[in-house]
CSV table of C-alpha atoms and ligand atoms in Angstrom, one decimal:
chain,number,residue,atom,x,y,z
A,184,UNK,CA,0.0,0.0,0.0
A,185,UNK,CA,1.3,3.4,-1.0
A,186,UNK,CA,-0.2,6.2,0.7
A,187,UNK,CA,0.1,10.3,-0.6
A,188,UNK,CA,-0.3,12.6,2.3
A,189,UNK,CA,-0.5,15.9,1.2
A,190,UNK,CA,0.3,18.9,3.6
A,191,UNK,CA,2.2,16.2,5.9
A,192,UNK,CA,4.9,18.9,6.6
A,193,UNK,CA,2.4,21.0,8.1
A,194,UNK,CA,0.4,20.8,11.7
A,195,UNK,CA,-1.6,18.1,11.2
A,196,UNK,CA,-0.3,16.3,8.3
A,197,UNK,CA,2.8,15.8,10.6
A,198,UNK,CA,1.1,14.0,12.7
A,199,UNK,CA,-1.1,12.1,10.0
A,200,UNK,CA,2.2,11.2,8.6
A,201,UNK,CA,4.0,10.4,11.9
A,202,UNK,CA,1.1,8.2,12.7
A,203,UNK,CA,0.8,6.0,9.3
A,204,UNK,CA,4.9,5.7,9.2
A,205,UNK,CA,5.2,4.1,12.8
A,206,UNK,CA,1.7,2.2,12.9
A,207,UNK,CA,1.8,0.7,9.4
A,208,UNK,CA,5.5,-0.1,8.9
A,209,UNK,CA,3.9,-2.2,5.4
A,210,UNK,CA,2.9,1.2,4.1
A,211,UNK,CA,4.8,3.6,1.8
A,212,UNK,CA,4.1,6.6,2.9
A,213,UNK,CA,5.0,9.6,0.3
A,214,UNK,CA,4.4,13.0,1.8
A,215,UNK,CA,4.3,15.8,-0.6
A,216,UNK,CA,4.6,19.3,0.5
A,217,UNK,CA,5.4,22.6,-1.0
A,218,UNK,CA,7.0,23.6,2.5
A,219,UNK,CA,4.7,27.0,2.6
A,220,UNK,CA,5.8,29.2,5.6
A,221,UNK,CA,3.7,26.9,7.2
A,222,UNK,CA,5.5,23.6,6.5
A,223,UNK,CA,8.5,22.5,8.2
A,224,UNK,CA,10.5,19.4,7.9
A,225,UNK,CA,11.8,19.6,11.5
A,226,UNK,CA,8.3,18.6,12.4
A,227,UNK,CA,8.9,15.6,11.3
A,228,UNK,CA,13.0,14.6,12.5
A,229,UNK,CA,11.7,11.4,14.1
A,230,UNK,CA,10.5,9.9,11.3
A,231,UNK,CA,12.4,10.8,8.3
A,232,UNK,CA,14.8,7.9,8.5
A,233,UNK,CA,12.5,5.7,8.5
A,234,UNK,CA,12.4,3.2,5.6
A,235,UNK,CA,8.6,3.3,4.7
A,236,UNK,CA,8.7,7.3,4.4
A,237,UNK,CA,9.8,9.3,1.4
A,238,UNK,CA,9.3,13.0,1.2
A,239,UNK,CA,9.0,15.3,-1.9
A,240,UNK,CA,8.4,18.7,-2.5
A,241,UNK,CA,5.9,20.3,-4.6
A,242,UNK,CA,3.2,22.4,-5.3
A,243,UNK,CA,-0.4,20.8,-5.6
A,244,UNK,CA,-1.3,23.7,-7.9
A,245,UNK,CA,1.4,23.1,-10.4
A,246,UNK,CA,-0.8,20.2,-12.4
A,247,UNK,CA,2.3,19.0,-14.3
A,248,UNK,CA,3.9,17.8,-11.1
A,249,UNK,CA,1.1,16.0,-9.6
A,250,UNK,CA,0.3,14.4,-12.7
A,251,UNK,CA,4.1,13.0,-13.4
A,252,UNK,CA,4.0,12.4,-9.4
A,253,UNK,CA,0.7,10.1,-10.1
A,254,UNK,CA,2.3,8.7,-13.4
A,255,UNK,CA,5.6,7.7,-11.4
A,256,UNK,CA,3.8,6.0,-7.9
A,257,UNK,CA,0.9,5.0,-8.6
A,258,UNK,CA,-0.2,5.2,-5.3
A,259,UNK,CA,-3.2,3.3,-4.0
A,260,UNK,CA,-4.4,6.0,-1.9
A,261,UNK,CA,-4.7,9.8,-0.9
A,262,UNK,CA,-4.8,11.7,2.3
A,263,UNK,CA,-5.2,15.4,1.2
A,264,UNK,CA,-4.5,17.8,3.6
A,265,UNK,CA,-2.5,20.8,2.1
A,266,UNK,CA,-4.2,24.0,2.2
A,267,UNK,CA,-4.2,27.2,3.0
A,268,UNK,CA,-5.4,27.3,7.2
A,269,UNK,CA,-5.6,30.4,8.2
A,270,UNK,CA,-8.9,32.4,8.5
A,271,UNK,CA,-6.5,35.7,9.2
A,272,UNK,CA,-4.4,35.1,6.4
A,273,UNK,CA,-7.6,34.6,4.0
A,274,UNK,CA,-9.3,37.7,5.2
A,275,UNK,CA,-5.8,39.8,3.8
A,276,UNK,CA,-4.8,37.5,0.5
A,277,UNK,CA,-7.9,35.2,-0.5
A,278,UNK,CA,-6.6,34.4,-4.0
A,279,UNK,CA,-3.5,32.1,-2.7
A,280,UNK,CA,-6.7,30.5,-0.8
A,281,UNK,CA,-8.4,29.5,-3.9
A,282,UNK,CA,-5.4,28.2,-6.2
A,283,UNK,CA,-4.4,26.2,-3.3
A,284,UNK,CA,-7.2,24.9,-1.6
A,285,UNK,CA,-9.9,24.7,-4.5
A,286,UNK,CA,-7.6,24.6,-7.8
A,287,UNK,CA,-5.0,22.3,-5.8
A,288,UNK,CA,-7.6,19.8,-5.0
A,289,UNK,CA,-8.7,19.8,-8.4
A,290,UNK,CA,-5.1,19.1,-9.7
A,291,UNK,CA,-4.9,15.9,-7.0
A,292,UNK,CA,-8.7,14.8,-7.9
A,293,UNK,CA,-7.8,14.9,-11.2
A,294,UNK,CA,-4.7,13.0,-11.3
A,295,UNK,CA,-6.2,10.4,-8.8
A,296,UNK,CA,-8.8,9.5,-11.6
A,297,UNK,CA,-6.6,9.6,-14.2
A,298,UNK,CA,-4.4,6.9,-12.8
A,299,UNK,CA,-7.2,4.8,-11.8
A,300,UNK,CA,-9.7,4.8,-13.7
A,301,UNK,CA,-9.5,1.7,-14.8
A,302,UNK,CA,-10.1,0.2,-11.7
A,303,UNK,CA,-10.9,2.0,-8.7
A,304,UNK,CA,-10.7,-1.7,-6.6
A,305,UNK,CA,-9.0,-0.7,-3.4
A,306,UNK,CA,-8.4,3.1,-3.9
A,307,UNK,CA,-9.1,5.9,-1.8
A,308,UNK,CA,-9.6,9.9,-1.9
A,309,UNK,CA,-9.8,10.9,1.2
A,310,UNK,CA,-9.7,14.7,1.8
A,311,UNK,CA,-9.8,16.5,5.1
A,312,UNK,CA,-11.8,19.6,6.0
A,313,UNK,CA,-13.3,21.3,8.3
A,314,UNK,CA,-16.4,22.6,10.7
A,315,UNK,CA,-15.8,26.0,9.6
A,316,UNK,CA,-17.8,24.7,5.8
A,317,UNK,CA,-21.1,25.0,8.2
A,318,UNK,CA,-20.9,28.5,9.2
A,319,UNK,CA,-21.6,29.9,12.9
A,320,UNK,CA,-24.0,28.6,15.2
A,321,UNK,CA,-26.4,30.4,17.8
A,322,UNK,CA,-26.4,29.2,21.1
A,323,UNK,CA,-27.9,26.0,20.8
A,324,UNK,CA,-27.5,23.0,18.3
A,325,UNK,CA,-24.6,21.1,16.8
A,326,UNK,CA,-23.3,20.6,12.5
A,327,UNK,CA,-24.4,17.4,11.6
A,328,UNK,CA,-23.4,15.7,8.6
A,329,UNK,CA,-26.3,17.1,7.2
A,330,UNK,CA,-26.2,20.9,8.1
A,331,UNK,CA,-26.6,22.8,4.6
A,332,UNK,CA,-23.2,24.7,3.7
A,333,UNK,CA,-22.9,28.1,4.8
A,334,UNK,CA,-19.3,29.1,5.2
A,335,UNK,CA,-18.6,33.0,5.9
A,336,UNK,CA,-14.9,33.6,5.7
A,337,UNK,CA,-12.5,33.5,2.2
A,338,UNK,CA,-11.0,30.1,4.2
A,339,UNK,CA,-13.9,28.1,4.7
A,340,UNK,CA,-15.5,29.6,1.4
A,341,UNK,CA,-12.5,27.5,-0.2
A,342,UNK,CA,-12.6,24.6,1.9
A,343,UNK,CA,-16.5,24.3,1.3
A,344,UNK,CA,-15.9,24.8,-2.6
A,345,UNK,CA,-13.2,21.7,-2.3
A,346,UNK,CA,-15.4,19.4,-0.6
A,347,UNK,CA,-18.0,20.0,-3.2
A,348,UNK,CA,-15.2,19.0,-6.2
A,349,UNK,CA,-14.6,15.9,-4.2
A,350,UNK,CA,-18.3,15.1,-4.3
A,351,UNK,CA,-18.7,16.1,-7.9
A,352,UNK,CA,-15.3,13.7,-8.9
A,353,UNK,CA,-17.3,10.7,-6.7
A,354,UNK,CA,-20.9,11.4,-8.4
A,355,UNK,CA,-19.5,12.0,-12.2
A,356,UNK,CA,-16.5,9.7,-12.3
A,357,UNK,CA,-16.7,7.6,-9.5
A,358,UNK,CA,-13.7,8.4,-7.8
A,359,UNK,CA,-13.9,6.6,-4.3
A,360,UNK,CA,-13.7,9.2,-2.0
A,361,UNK,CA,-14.0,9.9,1.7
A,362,UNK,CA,-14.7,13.2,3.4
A,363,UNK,CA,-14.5,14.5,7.1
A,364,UNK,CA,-14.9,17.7,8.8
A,365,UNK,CA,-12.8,18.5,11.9
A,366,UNK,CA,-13.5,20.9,14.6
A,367,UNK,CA,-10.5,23.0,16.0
A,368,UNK,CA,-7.2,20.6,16.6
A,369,UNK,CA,-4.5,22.0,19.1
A,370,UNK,CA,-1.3,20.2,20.3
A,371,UNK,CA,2.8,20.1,19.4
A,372,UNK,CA,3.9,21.3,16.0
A,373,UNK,CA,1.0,24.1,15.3
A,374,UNK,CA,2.4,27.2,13.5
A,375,UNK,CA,2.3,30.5,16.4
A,376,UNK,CA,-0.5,32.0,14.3
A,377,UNK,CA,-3.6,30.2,15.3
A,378,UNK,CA,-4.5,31.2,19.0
A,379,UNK,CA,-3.5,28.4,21.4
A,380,UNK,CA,0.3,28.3,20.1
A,381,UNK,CA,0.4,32.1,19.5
A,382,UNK,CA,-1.3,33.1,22.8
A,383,UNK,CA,1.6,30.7,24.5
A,384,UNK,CA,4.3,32.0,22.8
A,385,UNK,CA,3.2,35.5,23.8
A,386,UNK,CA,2.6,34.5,27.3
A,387,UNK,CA,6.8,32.9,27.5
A,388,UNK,CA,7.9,36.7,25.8
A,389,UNK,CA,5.4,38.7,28.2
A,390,UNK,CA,3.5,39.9,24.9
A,391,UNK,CA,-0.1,41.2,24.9
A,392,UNK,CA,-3.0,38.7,24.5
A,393,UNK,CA,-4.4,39.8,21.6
A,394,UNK,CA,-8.3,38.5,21.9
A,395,UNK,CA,-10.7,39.8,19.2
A,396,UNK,CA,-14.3,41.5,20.1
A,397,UNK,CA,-15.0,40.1,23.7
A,398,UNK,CA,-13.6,36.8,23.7
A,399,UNK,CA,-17.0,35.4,23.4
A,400,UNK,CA,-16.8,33.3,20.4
A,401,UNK,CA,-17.2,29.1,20.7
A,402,UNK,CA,-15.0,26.8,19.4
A,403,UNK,CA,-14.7,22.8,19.7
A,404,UNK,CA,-11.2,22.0,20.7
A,405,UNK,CA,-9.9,18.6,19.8
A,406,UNK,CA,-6.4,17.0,20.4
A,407,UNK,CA,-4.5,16.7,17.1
A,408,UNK,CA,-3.5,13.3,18.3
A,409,UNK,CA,-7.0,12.3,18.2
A,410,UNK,CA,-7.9,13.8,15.2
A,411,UNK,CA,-4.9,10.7,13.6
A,412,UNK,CA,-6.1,9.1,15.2
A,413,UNK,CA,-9.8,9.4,13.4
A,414,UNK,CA,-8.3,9.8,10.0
A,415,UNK,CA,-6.4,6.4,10.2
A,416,UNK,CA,-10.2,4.4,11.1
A,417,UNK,CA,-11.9,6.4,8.3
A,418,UNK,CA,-9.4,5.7,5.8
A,419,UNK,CA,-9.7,2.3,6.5
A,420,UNK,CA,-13.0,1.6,7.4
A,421,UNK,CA,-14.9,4.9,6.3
A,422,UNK,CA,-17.7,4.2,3.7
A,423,UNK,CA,-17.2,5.1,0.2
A,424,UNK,CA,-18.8,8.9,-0.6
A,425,UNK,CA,-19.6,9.1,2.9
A,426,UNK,CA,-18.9,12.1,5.1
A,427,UNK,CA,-17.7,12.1,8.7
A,428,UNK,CA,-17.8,14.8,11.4
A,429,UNK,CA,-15.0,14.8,13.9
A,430,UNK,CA,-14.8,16.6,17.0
A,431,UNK,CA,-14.6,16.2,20.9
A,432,UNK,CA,-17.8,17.6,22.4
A,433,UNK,CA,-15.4,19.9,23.6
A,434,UNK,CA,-16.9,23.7,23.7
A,435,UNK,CA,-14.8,26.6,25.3
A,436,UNK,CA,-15.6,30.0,24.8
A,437,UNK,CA,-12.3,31.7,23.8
A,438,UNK,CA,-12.1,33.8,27.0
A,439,UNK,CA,-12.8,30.9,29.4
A,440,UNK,CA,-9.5,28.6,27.4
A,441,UNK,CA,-7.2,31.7,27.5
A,442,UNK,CA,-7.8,31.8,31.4
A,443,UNK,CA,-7.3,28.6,31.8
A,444,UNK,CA,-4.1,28.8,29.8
A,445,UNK,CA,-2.7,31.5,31.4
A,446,UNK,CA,-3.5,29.3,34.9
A,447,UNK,CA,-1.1,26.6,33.1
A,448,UNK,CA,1.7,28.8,32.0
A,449,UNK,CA,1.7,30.7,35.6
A,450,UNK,CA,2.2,27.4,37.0
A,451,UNK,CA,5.0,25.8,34.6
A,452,UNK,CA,6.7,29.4,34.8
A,453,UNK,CA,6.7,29.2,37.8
A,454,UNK,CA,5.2,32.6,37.9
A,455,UNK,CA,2.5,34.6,40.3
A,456,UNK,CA,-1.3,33.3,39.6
A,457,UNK,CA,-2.6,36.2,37.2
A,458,UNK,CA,1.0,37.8,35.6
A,459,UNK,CA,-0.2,35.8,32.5
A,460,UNK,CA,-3.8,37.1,32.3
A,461,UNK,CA,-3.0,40.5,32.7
A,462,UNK,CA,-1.5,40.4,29.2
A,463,UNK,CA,-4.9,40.1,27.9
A,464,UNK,CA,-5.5,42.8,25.5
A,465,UNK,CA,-9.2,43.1,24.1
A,466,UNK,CA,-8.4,44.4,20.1
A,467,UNK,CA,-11.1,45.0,17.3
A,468,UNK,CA,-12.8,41.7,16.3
A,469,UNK,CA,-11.9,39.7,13.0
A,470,UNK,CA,-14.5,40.8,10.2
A,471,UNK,CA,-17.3,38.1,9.5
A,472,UNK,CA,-16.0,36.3,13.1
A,473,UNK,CA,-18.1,33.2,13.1
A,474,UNK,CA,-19.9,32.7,16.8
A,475,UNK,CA,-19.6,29.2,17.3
A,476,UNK,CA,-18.6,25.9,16.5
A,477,UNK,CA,-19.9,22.2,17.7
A,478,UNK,CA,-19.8,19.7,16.0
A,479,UNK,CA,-21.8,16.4,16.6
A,480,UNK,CA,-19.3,13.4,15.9
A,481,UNK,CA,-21.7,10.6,16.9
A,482,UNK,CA,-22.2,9.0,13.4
A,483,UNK,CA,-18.4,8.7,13.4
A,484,UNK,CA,-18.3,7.2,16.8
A,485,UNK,CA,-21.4,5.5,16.1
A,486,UNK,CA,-20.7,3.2,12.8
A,487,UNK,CA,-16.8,3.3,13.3
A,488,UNK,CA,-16.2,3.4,17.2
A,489,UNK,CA,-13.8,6.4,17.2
A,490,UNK,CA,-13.6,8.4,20.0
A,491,UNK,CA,-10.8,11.4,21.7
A,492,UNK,CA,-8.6,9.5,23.8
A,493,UNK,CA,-8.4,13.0,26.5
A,494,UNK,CA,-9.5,15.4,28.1
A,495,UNK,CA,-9.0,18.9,27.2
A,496,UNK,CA,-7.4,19.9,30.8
A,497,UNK,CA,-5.0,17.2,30.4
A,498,UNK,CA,-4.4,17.8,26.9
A,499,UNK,CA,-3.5,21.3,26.6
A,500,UNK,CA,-1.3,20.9,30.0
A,501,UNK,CA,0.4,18.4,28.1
A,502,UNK,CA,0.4,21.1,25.1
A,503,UNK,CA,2.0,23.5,26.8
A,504,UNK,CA,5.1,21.7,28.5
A,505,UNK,CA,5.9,20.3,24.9
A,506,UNK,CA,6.0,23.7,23.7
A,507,UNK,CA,8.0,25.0,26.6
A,508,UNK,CA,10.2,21.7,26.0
A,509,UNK,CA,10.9,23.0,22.3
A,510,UNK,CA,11.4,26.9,22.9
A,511,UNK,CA,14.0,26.4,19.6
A,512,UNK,CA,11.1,25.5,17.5
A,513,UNK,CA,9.3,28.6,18.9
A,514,UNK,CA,11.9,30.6,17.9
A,515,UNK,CA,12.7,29.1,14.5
A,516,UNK,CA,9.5,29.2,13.3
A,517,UNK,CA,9.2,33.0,14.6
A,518,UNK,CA,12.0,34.1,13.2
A,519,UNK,CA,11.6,36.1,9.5
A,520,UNK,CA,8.9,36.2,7.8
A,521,UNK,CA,6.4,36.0,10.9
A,522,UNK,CA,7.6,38.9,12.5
A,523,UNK,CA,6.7,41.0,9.1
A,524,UNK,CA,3.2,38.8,9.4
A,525,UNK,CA,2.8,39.7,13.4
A,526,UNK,CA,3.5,43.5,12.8
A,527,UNK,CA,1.1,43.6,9.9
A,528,UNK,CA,-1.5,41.8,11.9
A,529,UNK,CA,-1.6,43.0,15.1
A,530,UNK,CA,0.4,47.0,14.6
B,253,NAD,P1,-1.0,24.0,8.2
B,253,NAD,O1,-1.2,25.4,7.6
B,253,NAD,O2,-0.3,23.8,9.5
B,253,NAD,O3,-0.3,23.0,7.1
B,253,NAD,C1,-0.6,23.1,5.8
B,253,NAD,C2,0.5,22.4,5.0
B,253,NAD,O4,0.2,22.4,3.6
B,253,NAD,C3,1.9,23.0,5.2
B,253,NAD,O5,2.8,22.1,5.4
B,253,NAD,C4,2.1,23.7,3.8
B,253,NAD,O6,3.5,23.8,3.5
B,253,NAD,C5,1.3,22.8,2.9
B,253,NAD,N1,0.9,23.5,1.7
B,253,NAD,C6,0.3,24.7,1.6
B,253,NAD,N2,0.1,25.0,0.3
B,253,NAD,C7,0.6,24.0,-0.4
B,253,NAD,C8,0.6,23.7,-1.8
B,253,NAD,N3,0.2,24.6,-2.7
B,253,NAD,N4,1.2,22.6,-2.2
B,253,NAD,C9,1.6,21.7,-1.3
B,253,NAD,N5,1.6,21.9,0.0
B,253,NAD,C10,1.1,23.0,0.4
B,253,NAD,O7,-2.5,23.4,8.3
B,253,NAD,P2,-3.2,22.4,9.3
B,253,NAD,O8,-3.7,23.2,10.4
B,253,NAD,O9,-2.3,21.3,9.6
B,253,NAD,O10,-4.4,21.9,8.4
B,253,NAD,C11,-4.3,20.8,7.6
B,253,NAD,C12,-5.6,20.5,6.9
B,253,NAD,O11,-6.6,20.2,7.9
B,253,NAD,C13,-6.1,21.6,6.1
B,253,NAD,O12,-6.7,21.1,5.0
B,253,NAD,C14,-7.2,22.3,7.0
B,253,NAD,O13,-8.2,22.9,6.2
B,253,NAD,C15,-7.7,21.1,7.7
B,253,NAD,N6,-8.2,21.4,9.1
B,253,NAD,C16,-7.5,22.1,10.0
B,253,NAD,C17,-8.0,22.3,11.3
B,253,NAD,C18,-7.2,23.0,12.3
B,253,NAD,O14,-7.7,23.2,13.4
B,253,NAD,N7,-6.0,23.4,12.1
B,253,NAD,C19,-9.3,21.8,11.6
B,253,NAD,C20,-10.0,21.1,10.7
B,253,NAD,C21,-9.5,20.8,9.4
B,254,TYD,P1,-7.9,30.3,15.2
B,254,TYD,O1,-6.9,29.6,16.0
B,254,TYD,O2,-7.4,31.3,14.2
B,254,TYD,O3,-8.9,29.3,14.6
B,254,TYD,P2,-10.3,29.5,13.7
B,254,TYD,O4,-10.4,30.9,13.4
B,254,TYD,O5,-10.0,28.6,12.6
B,254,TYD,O6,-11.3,29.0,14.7
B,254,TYD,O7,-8.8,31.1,16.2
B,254,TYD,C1,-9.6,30.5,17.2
B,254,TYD,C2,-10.4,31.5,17.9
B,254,TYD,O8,-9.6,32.5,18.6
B,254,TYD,C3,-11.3,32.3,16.9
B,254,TYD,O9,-12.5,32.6,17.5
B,254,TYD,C4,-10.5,33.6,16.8
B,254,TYD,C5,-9.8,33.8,18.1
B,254,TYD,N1,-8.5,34.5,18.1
B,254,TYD,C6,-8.2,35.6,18.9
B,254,TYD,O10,-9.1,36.0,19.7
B,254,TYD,N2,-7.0,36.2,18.8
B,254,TYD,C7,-6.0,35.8,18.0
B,254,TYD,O11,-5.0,36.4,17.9
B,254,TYD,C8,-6.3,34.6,17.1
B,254,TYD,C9,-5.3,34.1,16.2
B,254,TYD,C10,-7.5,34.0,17.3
């Protein structure tokens, strides 16, 4: 079996790839990545020796390459995870959004078919997405697998456009495919721009808190660990043009999680309770800012008995001392370019 995992220099395709590599030492595992500012092979150190992992770079919107790619490996199966992420970063520059995330996963649908169309017996699409494709929620209710698209910002208006190519590719043509959508992941490894990373690495430098509108917002926090963890049982046991929600049950207003970080790094700075929370710094709220996100998991837990391994407390305590434990990885990935992306962002 020969497995391409786009995106596995980033976040969560490090961990997708550090996963597949150690559980299923059977499996090739090719991950391709155009090493974006948010790519980084140091995320994956442990694993690159390993025999049953190759890694090249490239760009999924240059078609040429993923087609010779395809015509070279003829892998057996896709895990697509390179995109664009970042719902900041879309609001300033949507067009790198929409080559990437919708005319990249055109390019990889496209060269999946082409190589097997003859006989789709034992391949697999599978592309990853996310909550954000179902908009905001009120108060009350959760996305099922059936709540109707209705994504707000220039990110999930990508990410929702992609998962509606990999439909069309499985109803025209098809191509066996597999989606799921994923609540928000946290852990090691996430680039300092998305708020649990950034809000610790401002908390170690004594930098302001920088939390939009009034903190109020909802998200569903899951441990990236977990969220392998659920990509491995899909791709093996998820049902052909199905789609799966993942997520922890997990809700945190973003106020009540930056408290309870700051609690955390207080206590592994050994610092006074409160220094860290008085670096909170209400600033003008992203445009379009989506209230809330929950996401109701229970068909995936249901039909393919996945569920998080831990609990949130325990998870981003365990977050935190890894990112204390590699300060060098802070400050290589902080270094350059993101300090020319933090001034512009936050001036
Ligand atoms: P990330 O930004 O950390 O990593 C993205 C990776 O894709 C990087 O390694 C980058 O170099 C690579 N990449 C970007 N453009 C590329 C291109 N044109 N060609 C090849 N590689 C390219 O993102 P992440 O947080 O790990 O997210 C991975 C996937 O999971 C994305 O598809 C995202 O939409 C989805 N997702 C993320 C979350 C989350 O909370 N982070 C939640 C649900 C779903
Ligand atoms: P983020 O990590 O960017 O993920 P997403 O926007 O995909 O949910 O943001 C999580 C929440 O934290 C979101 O409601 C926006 C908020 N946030 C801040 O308040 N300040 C920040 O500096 C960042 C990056 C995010």
């Amino acid at each position: 079996m020969h497995i391409l995992i786009t995106g596995g220099a980033g976040f969560i395709g490090s961990h997708v790839v550090r996963h597949f590599v150690n559980v299923y030492p059977e499996y090739l595992i090719t991950n391709l990545d155009s090493l974006s500012y948010a790519g980084n092979l140091e995320n994956l150190k442990d694993v690159e020796r390993k025999p049953n992992y190759r890694f090249v770079k490239g760009d999924i919107t240059d078609r040429s390459c993923i087609e010779s790619l395809f015509e070279e490996h003829r892998f057996d199966g896709v895990i697509h995870l390179a995109a664009e992420s970042h719902v900041d970063r879309s609001i300033a520059s949507p067009q790198q959004f929409v080559l990437t995330n919708v005319v990249g996963t055109v390019n990889l649908l496209d060269a999946a078919r082409n190589c097997w169309s003859a006989d789709y017996g034992g391949k697999r699409f599978y592309h990853i997405s996310t909550d954000e494709v179902y908009g905001s929620l009120g108060n009350e209710g959760l996305f099922t697998e059936e709540t109707p698209y209705d994504p707000h910002s220039p990110y999930s208006a990508s990410k929702a456009s992609s998962d509606h190519f990999v439909r069309a590719w499985h109803d025209t043509y098809g191509l066996p495919i597999v989606i799921s959508n994923c609540s928000n992941n946290y852990g090691s490894y996430q680039f300092p721009e998305k708020l649990i990373p950034l809000f610790i690495n401002n908390i170690r430098l004594k930098k302001p808190l920088p939390v939009y509108g009034k903190g109020e917002n909802v998200r569903d926090w899951l441990w990236v660990i977990d969220h392998a963890s659920a990509i491995d049982v899909i791709y093996h046991r998820g049902e052909n043009g199905e789609t799966y929600n993942i997520g922890g049950h997990n809700e945190w207003t973003n106020i009540d999680l930056i408290r309870l970080l700051c609690e955390i790094m207080d206590r592994k700075l050994g610092r006074e309770p409160g220094e860290s929370a008085a670096l909170i710094t209400y600033v003008t709220d992203r445009a379009g800012h989506d209230l809330r996100y929950a996401i109701d998991s229970s068909k995936l837990q249901r039909e393919l008995g996945w569920q998080p391994s831990i609990l949130f407390e325990e998870g981003l305590e365990r977050t935190v001392e890894w990112y204390l434990g590699n300060q060098e990885w802070l400050e290589q990935v902080t270094s350059g370019a993101y300090r020319e992306y933090y001034e512009t962002m936050y001036r």
